[in-house]
XYZ file of C-alpha atoms in Angstrom:
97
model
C 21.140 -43.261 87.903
C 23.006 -43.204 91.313
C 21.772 -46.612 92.156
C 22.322 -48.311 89.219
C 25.912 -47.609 89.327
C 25.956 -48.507 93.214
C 24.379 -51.350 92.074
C 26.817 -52.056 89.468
C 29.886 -51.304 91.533
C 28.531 -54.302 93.889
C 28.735 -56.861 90.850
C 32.562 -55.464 89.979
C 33.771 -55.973 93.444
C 31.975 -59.507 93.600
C 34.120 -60.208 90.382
C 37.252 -58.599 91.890
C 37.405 -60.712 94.956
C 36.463 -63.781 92.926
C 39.560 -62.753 90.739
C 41.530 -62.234 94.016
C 40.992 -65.491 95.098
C 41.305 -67.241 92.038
C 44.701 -65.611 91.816
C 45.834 -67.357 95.024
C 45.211 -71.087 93.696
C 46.554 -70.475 89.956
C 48.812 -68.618 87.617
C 47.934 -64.637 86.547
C 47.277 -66.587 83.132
C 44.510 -68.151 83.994
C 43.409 -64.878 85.602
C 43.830 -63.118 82.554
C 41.718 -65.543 80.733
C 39.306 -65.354 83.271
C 38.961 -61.437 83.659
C 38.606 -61.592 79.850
C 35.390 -64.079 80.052
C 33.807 -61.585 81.954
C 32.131 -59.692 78.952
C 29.821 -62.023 78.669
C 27.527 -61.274 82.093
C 28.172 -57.655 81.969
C 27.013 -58.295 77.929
C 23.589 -59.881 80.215
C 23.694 -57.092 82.755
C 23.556 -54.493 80.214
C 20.909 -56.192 78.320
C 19.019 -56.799 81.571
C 19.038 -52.922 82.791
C 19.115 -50.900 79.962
C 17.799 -53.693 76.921
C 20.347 -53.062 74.726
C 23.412 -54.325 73.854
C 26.236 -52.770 71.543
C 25.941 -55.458 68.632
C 28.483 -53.550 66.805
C 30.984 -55.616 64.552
C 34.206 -54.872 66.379
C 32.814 -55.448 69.867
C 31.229 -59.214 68.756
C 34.997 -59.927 66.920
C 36.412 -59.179 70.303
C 34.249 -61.043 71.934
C 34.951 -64.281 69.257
C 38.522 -63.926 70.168
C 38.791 -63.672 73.748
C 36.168 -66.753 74.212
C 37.644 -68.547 71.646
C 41.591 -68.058 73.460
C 39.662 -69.285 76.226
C 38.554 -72.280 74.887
C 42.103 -73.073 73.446
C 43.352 -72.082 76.544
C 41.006 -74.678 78.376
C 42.059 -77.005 75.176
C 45.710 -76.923 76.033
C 45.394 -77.042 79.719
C 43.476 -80.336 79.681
C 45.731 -81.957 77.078
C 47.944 -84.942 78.152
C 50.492 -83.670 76.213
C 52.510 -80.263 76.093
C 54.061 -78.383 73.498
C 58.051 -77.758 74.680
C 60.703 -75.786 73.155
C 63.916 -77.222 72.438
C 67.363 -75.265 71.484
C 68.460 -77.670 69.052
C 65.344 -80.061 68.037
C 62.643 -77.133 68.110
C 59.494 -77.804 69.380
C 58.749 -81.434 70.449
C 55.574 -82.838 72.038
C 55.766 -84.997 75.499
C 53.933 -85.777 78.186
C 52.836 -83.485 80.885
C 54.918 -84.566 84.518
């Protein structure tokens, strides 16, 4: 018991600094997005230690939604074109400077 949670605690602070670092070259965003697609190894570490993973309805919706704001995230990001917000035309397309 003791070691596996040492042994956890080693893969959370290799996440951490990675987060840390990450942090320093883009926006908290993206490290929000980021932190978020980490469910899926600790999903694979959980599976791998203890072979068994909470399939339960309400943890795979969360799941579906914070992979799939990633992918629109990554979507949006690597779009030529941004979505801006006007005060008197609204929201207009244009091209990212």
């Amino acid at each position: 018991g003791v070691v596996a949670v040492l042994a956890g605690g080693i893969f959370v602070l290799v996440f951490q600094v990675n987060l840390t670092w990450l942090a320093s070259l883009t926006s908290a965003l993206t490290v929000g997005i980021v932190g978020g697609l980490k469910v899926v190894p600790q999903w694979l570490m959980n599976a791998a230690f203890q072979f068994q993973v909470n399939l339960s309805p309400l943890n795979i919706l969360g799941a579906v939604f914070v992979l799939g704001a990633s992918a629109l995230y990554a979507a949006a990001c690597s779009s030529p074109r941004q979505l801006v917000a006007f005060r008197r035309t609204g929201l207009v397309w244009r091209a990212r400077s």
